[in-house]
Coordinates of C-alpha atoms in Angstrom, one line a residue:
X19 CA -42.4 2.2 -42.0
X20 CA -44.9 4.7 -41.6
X21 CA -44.8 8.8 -42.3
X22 CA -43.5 9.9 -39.0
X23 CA -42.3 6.7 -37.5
X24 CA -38.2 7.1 -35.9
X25 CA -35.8 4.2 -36.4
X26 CA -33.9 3.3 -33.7
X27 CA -30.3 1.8 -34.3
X28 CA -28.6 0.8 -31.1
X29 CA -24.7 1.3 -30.8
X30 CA -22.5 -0.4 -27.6
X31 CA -19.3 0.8 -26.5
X32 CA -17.2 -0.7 -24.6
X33 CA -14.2 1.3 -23.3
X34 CA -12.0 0.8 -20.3
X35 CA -10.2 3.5 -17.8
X36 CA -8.0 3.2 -15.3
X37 CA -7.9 6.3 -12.8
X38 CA -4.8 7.3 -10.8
X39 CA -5.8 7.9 -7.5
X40 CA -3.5 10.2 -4.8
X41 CA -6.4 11.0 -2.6
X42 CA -8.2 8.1 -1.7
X43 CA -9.8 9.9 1.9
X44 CA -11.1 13.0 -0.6
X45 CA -12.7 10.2 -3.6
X46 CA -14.6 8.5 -0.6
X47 CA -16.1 11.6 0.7
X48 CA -17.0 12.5 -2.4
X49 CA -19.0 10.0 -3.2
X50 CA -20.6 9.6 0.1
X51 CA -21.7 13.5 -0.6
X52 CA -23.0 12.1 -4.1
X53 CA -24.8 9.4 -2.4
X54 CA -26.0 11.9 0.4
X55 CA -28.0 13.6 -2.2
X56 CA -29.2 11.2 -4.3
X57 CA -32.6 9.8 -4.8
X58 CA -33.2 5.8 -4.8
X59 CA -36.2 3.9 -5.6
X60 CA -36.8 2.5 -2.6
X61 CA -39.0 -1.0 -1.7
X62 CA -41.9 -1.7 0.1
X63 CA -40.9 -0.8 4.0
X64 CA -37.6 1.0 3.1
X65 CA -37.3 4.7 3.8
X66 CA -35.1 6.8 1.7
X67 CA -32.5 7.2 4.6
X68 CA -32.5 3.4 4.7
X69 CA -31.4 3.2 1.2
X70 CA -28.7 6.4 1.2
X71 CA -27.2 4.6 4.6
X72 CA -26.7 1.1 2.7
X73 CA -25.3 2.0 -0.3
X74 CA -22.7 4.7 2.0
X75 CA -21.9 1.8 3.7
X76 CA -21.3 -0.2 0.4
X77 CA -18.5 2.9 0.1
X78 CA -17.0 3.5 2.9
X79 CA -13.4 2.1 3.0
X80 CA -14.3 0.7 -0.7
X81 CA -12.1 2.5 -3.1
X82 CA -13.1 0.9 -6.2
X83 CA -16.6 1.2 -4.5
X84 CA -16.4 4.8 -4.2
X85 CA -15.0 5.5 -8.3
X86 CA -17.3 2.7 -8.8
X87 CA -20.6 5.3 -7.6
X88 CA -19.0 8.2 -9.2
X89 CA -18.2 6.9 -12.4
X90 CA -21.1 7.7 -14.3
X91 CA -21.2 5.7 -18.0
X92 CA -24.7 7.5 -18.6
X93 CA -22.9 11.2 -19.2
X94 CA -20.1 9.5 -22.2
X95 CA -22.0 11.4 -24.5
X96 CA -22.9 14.6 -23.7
X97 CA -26.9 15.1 -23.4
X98 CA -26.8 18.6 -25.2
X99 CA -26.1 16.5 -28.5
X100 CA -29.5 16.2 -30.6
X101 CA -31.2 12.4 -31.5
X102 CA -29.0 10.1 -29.4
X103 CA -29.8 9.3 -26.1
X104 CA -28.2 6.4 -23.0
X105 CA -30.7 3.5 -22.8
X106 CA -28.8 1.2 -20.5
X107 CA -25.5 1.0 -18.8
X108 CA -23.3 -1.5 -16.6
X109 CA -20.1 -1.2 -15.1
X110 CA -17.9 -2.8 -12.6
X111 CA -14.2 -1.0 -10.7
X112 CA -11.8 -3.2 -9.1
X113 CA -8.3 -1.8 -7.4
X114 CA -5.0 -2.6 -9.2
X115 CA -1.7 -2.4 -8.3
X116 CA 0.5 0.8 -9.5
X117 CA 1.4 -1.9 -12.2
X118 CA -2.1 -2.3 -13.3
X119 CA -2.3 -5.8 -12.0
X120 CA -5.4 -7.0 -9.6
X121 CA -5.1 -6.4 -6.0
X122 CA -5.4 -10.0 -4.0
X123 CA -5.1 -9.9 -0.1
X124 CA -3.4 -12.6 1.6
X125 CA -5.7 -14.3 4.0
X126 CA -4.3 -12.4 7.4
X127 CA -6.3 -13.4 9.8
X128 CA -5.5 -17.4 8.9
X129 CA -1.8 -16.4 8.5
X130 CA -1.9 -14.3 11.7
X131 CA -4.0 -16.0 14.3
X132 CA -4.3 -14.1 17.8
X133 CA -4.9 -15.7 20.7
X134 CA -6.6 -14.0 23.7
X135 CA -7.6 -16.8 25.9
X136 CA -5.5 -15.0 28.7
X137 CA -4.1 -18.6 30.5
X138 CA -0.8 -18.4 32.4
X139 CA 0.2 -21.8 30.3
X140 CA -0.8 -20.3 27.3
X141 CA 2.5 -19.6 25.6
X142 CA 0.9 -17.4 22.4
X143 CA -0.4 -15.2 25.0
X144 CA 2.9 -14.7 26.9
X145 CA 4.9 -13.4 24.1
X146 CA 4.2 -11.1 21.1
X147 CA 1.4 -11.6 18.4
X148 CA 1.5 -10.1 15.4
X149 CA -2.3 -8.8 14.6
X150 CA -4.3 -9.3 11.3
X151 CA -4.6 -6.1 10.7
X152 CA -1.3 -4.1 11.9
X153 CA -0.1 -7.4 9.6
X154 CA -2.3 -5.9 6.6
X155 CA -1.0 -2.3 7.1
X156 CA 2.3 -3.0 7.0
X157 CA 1.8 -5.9 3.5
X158 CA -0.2 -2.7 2.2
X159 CA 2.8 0.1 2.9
X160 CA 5.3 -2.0 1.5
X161 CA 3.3 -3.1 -1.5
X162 CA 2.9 0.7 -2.4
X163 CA 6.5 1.1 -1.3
X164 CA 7.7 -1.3 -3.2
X165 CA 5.9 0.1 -6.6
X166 CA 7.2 3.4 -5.4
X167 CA 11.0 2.6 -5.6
X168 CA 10.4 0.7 -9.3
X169 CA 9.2 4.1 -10.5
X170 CA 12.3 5.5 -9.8
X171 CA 14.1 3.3 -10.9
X172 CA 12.2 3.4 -14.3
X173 CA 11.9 7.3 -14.3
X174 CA 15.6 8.1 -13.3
X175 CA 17.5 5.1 -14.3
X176 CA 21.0 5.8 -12.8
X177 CA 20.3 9.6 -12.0
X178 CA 21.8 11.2 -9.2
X179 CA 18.6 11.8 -6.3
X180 CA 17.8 15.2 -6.1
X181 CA 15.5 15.9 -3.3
X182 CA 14.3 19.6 -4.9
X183 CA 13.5 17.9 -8.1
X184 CA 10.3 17.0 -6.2
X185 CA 9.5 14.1 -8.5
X186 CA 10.9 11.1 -6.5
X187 CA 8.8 8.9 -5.3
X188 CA 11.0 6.7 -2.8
X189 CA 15.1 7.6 -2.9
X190 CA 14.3 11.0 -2.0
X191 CA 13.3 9.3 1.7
X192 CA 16.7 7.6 2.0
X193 CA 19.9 8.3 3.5
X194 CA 21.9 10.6 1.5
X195 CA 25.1 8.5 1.4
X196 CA 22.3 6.6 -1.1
X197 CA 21.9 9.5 -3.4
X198 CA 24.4 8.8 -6.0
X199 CA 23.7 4.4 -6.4
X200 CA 23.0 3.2 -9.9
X201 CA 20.0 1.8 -11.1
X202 CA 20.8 -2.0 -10.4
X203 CA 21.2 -1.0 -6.6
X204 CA 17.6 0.8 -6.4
X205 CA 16.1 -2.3 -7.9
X206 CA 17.6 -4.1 -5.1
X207 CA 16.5 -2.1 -3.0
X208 CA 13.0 -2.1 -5.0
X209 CA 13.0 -5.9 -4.2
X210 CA 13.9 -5.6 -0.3
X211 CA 10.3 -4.4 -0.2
X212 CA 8.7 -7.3 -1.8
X213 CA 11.1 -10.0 0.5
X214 CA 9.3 -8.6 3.1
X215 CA 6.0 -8.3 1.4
X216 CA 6.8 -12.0 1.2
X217 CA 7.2 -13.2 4.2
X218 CA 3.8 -11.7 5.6
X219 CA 1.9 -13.7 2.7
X220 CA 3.5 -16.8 4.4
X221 CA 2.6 -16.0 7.6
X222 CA 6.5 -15.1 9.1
X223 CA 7.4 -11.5 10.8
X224 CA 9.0 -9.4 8.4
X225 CA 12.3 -9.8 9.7
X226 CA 15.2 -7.7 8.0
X227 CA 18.2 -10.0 6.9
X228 CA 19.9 -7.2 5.6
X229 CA 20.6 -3.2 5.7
X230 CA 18.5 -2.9 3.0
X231 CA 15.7 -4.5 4.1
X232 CA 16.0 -2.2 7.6
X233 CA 15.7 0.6 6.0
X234 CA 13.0 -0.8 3.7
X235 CA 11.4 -1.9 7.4
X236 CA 11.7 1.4 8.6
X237 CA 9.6 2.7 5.6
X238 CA 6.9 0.6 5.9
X239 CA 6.0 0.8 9.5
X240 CA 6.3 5.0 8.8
X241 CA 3.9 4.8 5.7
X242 CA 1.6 2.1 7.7
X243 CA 1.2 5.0 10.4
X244 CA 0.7 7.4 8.3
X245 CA -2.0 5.5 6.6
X246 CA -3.2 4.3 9.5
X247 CA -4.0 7.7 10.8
X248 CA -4.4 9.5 7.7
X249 CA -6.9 7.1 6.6
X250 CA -5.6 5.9 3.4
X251 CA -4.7 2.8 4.5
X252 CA -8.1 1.1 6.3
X253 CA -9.5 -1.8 7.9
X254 CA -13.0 -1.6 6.0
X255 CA -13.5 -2.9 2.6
X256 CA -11.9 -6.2 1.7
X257 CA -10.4 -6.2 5.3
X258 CA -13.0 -5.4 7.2
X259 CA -13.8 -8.5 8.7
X260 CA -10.2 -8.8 9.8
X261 CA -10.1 -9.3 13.9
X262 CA -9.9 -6.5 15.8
X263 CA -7.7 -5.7 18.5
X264 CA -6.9 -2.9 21.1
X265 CA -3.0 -2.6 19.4
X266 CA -4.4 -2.8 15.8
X267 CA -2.9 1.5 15.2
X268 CA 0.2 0.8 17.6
X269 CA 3.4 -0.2 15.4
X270 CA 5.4 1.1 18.3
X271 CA 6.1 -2.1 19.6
X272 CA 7.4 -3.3 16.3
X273 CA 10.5 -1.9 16.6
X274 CA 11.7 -3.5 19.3
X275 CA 10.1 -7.2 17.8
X276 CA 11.4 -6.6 14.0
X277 CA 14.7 -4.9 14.3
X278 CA 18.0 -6.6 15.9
X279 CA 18.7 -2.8 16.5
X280 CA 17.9 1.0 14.8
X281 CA 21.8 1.5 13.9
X282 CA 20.9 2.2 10.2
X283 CA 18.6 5.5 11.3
X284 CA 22.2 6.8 12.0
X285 CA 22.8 7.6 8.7
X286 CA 20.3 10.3 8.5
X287 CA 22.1 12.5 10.9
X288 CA 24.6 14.4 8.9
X289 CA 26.7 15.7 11.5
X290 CA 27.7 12.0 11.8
X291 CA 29.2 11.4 8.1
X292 CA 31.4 8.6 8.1
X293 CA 29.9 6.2 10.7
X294 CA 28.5 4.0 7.8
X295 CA 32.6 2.7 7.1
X296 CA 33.9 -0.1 9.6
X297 CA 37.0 1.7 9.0
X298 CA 35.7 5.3 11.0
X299 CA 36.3 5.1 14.4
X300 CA 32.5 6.2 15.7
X301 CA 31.6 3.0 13.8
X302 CA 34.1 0.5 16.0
X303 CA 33.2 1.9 19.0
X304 CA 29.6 1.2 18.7
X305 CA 30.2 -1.9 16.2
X306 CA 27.4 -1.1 14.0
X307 CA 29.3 -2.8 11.1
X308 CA 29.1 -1.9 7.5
X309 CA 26.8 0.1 6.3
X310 CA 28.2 1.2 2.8
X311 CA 25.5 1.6 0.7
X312 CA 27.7 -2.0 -1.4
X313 CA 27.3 -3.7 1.9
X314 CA 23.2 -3.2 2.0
X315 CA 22.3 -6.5 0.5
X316 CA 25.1 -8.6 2.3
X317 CA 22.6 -10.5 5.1
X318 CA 24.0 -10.3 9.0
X319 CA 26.0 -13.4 10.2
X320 CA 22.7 -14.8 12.4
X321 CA 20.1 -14.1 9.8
X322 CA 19.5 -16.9 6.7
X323 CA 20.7 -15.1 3.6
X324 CA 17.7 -15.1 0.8
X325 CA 17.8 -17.1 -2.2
X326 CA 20.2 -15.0 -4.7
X327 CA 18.1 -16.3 -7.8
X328 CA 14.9 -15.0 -6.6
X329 CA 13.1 -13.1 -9.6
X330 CA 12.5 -9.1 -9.5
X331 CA 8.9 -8.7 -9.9
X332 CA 9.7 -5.5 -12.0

């Protein structure tokens, strides 16, 4: 080595982070921004717009995508430390569950087939269709659900719910003749989510068998509006090649497809305490049966009970 010459020594790291994210809407805009003001080298016939518009569209509805763009491996190091310097980087973001484990989608648009043909002998036209995609909102609200209630479970245990705590995740959201059940009765609970999850990976409605699994229902289709509208829950991405149709946002009609009836909802309304007992006198004059929180994973008479040895996924 000659007077003057540097040596070079080369160093890889290899490191892996998983980021939490509560805002998917404000990640994505973020890095569309980013993108927005980024330069690209561009090829031969490609205008700079050109390239900003395709890798946006490479984002949008992507949200390992979009932490995928603004992770940036090049800034580990800081570049106001002296004689070391990025050379080359690679990286790669996929979307886990709350668990850490990979998201995989269920193939909806083969489970969920819509027919539109419009012929008066055409009896999958005459009745109700469940859509690819209002399918895919619902899998995706009770997934989250689902990881929701486990939380609790692991965070509180047997704890009493209490809604000013502010750190529940699910049992906050449920009736408040719930408030005081033990841990084993949220897992069940927990896993009411997942039966339903379920049945949309085999293609079946999500049908409740049981009072749990209304008001674990009843959750879903509110979280799959809300994410519908809210735009945390999208139709781009992985799904966007799902089939569109005109009913895609409405769950409205779900209600009257899913549920035998919206009895359960009663519970919410304190001024009728007591209606959840076969034995109170509101509750045999409407017949609403029992709805003790004990009774929640009893199934109704005309529904097939589930398999009692199924496994708890957490």
């Amino acid at each position: 080595m000659t007077e003057g010459e540097i040596t070079v020594r080369r160093v890889r790291i290899t490191a892996e982070a998983i980021f939490e994210v509560t805002d998917p809407a404000a990640v994505e805009h973020a890095a569309l921004d980013d993108i927005a003001s980024s330069e690209f080298n561009v090829s031969e016939g490609e205008t700079q717009d050109e390239a900003v518009e395709s890798e946006r569209d490479e984002v949008r509805g992507d949200l390992a995508a979009a932490v995928s763009w603004l992770a940036d491996p090049m800034r580990m190091i800081s570049s106001d430390i002296p004689g070391i310097d990025a050379s080359e980087t690679s990286h790669q973001a996929e979307e886990l569950h709350v668990d850490a484990s990979r998201v995989t989608y269920p193939d909806f648009a083969a489970l969920f087939p819509v027919c539109e043909c419009g012929r008066e002998s055409c009896t999958a036209c005459d009745g109700f269709q469940l859509a690819p995609r209002t399918a895919a909102a619902l899998w995706t609200a009770g997934k989250l659900l689902a990881d929701h209630a486990y939380d609790d479970v692991t965070t509180f245990g047997d704890d009493p719910v209490d809604p000013k705590a502010g750190a529940w995740m699910l049992f906050d959201e449920y009736p408040r003749i719930t408030w005081r059940r033990n841990a084993i009765w949220r897992r069940q609970a927990a896993r009411s989510f997942d039966d339903l999850t379920t049945d949309i990976e085999s293609g079946d409605w999500p049908q409740p068998t049981c009072p749990a699994e209304e008001m674990a229902l009843h959750r879903m289709l509110r979280y799959a509006t809300d994410g519908v509208r809210g735009g945390w829950i999208t139709f781009d991405g992985t799904l966007k090649d799902l089939p569109k149709r005109a009913t895609d946002a409405d769950f409205n009609e779900l209600y009257d497809v899913l549920f035998q009836d919206t009895d359960i909802l009663e519970l919410f309304d304190a001024s009728l305490d007591g209606i959840e007992d076969p034995d109170d006198e509101l509750n045999q004059t409407t017949g609403i049966g029992d709805y003790r929180p004990q009774a929640w994973f009893e199934p109704f008479n005309n529904m097939t009970p589930r398999d009692r040895r199924r496994p708890f996924r957490r």
